[in-house]
Short mmCIF file of C-alpha atoms in Angstrom, two decimals:
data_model
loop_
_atom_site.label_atom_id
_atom_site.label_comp_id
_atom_site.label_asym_id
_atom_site.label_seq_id
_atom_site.Cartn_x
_atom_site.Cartn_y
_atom_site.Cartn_z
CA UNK A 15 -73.87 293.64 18.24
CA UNK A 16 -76.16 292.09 15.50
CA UNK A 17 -77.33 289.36 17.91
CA UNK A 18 -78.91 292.06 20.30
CA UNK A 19 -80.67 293.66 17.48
CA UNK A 20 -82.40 290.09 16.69
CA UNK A 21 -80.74 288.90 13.69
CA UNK A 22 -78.81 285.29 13.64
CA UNK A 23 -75.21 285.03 13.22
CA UNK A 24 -73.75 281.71 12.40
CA UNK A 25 -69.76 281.37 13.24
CA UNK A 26 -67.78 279.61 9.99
CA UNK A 27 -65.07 277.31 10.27
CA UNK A 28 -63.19 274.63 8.30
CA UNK A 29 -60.07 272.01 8.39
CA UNK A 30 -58.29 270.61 5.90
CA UNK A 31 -58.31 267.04 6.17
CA UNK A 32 -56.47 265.92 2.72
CA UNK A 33 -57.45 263.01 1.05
CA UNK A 34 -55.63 260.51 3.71
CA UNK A 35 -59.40 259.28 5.82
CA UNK A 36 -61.71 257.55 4.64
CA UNK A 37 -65.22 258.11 5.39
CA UNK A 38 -66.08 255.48 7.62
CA UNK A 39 -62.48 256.62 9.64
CA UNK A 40 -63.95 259.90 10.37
CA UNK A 41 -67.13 258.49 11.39
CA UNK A 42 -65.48 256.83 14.12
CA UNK A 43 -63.32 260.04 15.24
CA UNK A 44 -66.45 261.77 15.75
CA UNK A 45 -67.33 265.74 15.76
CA UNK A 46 -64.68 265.84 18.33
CA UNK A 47 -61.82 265.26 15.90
CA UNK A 48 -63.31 267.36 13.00
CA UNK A 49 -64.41 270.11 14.91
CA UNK A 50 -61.04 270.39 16.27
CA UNK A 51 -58.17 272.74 15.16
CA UNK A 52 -60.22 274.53 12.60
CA UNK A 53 -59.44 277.53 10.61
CA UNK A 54 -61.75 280.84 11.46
CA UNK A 55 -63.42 281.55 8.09
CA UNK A 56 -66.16 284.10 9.28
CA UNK A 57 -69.26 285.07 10.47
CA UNK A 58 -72.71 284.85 8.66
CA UNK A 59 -75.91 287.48 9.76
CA UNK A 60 -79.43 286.71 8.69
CA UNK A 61 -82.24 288.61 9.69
CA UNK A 62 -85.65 287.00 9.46
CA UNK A 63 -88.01 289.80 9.23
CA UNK A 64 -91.33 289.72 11.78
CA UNK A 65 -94.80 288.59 10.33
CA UNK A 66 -96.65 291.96 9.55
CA UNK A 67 -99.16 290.81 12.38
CA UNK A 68 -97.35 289.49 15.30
CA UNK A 69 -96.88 292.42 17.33
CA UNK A 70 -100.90 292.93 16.84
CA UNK A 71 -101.98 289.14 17.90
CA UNK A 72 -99.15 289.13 21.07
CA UNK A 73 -100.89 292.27 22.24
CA UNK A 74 -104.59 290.83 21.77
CA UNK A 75 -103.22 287.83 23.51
CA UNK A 76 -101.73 289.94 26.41
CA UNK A 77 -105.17 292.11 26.90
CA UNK A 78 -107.30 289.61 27.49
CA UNK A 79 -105.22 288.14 29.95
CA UNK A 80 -103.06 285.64 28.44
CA UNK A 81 -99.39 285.45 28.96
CA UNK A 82 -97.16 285.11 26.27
CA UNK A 83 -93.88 283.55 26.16
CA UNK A 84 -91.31 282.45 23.35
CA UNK A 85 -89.41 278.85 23.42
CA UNK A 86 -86.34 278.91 20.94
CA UNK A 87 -83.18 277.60 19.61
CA UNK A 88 -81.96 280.74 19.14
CA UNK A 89 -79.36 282.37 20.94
CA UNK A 90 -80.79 284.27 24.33
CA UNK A 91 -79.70 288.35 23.18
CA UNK A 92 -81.37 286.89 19.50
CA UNK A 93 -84.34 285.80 21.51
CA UNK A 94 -84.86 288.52 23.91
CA UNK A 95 -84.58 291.02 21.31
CA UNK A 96 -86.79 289.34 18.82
CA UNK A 97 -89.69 288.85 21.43
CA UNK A 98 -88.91 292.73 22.45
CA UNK A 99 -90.18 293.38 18.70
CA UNK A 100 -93.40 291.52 19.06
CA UNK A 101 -94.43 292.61 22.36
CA UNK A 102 -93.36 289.37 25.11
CA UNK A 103 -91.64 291.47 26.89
CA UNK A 104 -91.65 295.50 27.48
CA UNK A 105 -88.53 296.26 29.19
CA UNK A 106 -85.20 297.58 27.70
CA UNK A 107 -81.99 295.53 26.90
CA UNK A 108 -80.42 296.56 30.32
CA UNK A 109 -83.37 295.36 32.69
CA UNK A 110 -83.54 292.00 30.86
CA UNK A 111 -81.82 289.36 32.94
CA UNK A 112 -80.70 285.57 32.24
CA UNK A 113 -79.86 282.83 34.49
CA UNK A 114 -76.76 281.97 35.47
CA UNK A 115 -75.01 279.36 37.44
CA UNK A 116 -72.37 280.56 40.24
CA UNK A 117 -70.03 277.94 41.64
CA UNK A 118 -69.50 278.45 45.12
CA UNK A 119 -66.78 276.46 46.99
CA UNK A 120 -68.10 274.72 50.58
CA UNK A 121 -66.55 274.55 53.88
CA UNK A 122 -65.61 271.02 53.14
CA UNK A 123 -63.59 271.97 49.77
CA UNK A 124 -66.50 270.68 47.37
CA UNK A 125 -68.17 272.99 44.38
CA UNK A 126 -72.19 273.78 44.67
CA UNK A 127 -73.81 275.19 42.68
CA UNK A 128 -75.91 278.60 42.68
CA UNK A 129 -77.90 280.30 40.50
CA UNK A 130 -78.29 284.40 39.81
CA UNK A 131 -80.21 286.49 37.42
CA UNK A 132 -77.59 289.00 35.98
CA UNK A 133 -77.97 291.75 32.88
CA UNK A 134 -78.72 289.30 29.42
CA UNK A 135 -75.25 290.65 27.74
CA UNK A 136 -73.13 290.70 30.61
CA UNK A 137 -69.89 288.47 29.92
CA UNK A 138 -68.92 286.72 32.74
CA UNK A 139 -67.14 288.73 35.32
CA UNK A 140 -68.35 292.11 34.25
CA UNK A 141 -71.19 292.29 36.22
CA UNK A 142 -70.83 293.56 39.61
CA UNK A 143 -72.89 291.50 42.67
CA UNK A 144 -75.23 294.51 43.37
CA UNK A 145 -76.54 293.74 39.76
CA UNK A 146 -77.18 289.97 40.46
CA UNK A 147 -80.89 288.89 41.92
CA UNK A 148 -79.70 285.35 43.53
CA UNK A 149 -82.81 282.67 42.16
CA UNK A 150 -83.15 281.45 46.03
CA UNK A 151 -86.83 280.31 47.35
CA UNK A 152 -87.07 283.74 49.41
CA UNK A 153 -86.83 286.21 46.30
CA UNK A 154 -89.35 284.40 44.32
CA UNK A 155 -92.17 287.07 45.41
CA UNK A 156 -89.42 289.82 44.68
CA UNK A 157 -89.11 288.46 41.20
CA UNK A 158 -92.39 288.31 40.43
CA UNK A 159 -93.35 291.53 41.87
CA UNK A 160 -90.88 292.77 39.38
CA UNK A 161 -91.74 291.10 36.40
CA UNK A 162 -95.61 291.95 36.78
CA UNK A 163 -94.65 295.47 36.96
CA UNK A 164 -92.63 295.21 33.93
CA UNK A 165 -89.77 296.52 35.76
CA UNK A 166 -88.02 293.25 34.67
CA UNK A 167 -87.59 290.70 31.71
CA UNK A 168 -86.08 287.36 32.48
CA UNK A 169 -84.69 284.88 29.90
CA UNK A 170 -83.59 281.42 30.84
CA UNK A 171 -80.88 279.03 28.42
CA UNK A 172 -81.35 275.63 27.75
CA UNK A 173 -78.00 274.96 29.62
CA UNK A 174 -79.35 276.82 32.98
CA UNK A 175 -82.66 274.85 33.12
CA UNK A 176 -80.80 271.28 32.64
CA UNK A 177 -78.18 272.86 35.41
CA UNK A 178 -80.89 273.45 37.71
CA UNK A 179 -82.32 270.33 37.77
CA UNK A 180 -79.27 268.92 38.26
CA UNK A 181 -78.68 271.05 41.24
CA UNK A 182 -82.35 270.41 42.29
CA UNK A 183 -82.09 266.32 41.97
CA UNK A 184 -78.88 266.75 44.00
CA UNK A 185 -80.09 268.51 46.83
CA UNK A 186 -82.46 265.72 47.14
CA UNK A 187 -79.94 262.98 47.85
CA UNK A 188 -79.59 261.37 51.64
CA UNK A 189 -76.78 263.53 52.98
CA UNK A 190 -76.01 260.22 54.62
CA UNK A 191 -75.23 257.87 51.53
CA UNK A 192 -71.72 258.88 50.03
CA UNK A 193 -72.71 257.19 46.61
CA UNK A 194 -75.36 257.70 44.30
CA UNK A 195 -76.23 256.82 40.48
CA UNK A 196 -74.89 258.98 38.12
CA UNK A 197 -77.45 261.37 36.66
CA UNK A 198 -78.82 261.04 33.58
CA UNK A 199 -79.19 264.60 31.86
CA UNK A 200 -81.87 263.35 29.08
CA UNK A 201 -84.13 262.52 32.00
CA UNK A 202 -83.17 264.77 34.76
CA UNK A 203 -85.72 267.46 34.02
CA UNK A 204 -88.33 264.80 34.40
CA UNK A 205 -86.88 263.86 37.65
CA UNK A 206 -89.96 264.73 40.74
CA UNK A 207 -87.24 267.12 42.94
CA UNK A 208 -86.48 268.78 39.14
CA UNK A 209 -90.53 269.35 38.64
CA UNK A 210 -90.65 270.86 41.91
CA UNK A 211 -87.97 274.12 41.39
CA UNK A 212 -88.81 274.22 37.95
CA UNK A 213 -92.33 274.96 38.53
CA UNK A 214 -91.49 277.82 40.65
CA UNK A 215 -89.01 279.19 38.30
CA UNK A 216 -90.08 278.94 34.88
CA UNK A 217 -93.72 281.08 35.58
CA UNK A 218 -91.38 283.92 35.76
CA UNK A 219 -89.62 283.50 32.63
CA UNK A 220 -90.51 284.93 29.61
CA UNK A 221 -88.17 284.06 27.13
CA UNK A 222 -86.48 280.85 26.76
CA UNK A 223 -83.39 280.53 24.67
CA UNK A 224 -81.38 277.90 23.08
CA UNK A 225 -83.69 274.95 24.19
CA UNK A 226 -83.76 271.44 22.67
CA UNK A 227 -86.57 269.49 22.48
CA UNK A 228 -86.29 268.02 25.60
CA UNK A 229 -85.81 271.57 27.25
CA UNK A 230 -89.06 272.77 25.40
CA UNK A 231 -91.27 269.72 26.24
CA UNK A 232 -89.57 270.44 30.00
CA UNK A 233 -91.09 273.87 30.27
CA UNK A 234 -94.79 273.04 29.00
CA UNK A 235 -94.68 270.63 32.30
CA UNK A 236 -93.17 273.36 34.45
CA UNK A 237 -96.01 275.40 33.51
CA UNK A 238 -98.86 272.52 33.56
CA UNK A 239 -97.44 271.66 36.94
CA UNK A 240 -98.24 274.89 38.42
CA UNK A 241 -101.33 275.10 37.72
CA UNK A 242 -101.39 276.87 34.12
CA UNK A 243 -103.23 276.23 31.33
CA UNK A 244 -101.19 276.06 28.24
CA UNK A 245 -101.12 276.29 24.59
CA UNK A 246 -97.79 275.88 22.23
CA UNK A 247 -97.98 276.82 19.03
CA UNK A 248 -94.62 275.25 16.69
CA UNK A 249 -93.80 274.54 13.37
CA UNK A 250 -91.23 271.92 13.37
CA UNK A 251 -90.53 268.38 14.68
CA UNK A 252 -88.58 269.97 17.24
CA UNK A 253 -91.88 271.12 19.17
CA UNK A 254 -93.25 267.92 18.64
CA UNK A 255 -92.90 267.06 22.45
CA UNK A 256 -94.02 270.24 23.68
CA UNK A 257 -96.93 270.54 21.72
CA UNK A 258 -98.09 267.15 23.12
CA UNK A 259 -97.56 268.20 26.33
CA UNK A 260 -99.40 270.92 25.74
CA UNK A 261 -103.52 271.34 26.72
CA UNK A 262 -103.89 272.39 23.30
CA UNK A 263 -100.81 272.18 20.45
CA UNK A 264 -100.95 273.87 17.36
CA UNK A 265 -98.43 272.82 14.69
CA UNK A 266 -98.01 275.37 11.61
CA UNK A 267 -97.24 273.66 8.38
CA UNK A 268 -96.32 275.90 5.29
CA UNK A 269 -97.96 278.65 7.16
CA UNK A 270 -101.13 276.60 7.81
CA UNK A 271 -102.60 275.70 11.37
CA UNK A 272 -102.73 272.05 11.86
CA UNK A 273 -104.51 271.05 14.65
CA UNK A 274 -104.39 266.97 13.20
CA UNK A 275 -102.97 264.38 15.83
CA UNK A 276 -103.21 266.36 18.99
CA UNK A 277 -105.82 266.00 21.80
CA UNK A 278 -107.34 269.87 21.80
CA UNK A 279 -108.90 270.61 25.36
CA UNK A 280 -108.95 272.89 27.89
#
């Protein structure tokens, strides 16, 4: 409910864990042990209210031909709703999809996996396969077609575009070699078969949601590789990579531009 009407909502927990560990014991248990068993405490809302101007400056980027997308931390019905207020995207809640990965068992008994657009606050298993737009290479033009109409909104997780790089590096093995290396998933997205789906996928997205750093600095190349010309605009060291992947990356400090330490060209 509050999420997809753009506010934050932070889930609050706790655990008793007496006086009997030390410091440097929990250390070595790890989030694992702490953030186990807790005690439900509540939730907490915040609503960050828009910049008087946004909405104005997204639509002056949008008529002179720009295209405007948001990269976030913040949850995907936060995200979708909060770039519905300043103008990224123009549909309604119910024609705004997200990716999402569908396991699919083979004739041989092993999982692969696939990949659907399906409504943004569909839980999983109420959505019915009529509603689902499968992200193959065939309905690429289909989902464009629909998103230039503004017929359709698409959102993509940090969690979908590391899964479909795996899936992408995967399908790039020698179906003849039964081993291969494990893959590492703080490099995958740089991997060449992961650059090669993700630059036809993320052109069609226009909001992406609970992204790390890595994620972020992973889309800036999806969209340099093909063929845009790209600006990011950030203000924290969590955009650092992405703004220097950037053609041009502006970093806002205390609400100033700072255009110090990056290479500005076009």
């Amino acid at each position: 409910y509050h999420m997809s009407r753009g506010q934050r909502v932070l889930c609050l927990a706790y655990k008793d864990i007496g006086a009997k560990y030390k410091v440097s014991d929990l250390k070595k248990r790890g989030r694992s042990f702490l953030e186990k068993d807790m005690i439900f405490a509540g939730f907490a809302v915040f609503e960050c209210p828009l910049k008087p101007d946004s909405y104005r400056i997204v639509n002056e980027l949008k008529s002179s031909s720009h295209s405007a997308v948001m990269i976030t931390g913040d949850a995907a019905l936060t995200a979708a709703e909060v770039a519905r207020q300043v103008g990224i995207i123009d549909t309604e809640p119910k024609t705004t999809y997200d990716l999402r990965e569908m396991k699919r068992i083979l004739p041989d008994g092993f999982e692969e996996s696939a990949f659907a657009f399906v409504p943004i606050d569909a839980l999983p298993g109420e959505y019915t396969p009529e509603e689902c737009i499968a992200f193959v290479p065939g309905n690429i033009p289909v989902l464009r077609d629909l998103v230039d109409k503004s017929e359709l909104s698409l959102c993509l997780s940090g969690d979908a575009i590391t899964k479909v790089a795996i899936a992408a590096v995967k399908s790039s093995w020698d179906p003849k070699k039964t081993h291969h290396l494990p893959i590492d998933v703080t490099t995958v997205l740089r991997d060449p078969a992961a650059r090669n789906v993700l630059k036809a996928l993320v052109p069609l997205i226009s909001v992406f949601a609970r992204h790390s750093p890595r994620q972020k600095e992973a889309v800036i190349m999806a969209l340099n590789d093909a063929g845009r010309t790209t600006l990011m605009c950030g203000d924290g060291t969590n955009d650092v990579g992405a703004l220097r992947q950037a053609h041009v990356g502006i970093s806002i400090l205390n609400g100033k531009l700072n255009l110090s330490g990056f290479d500005v060209s076009c």
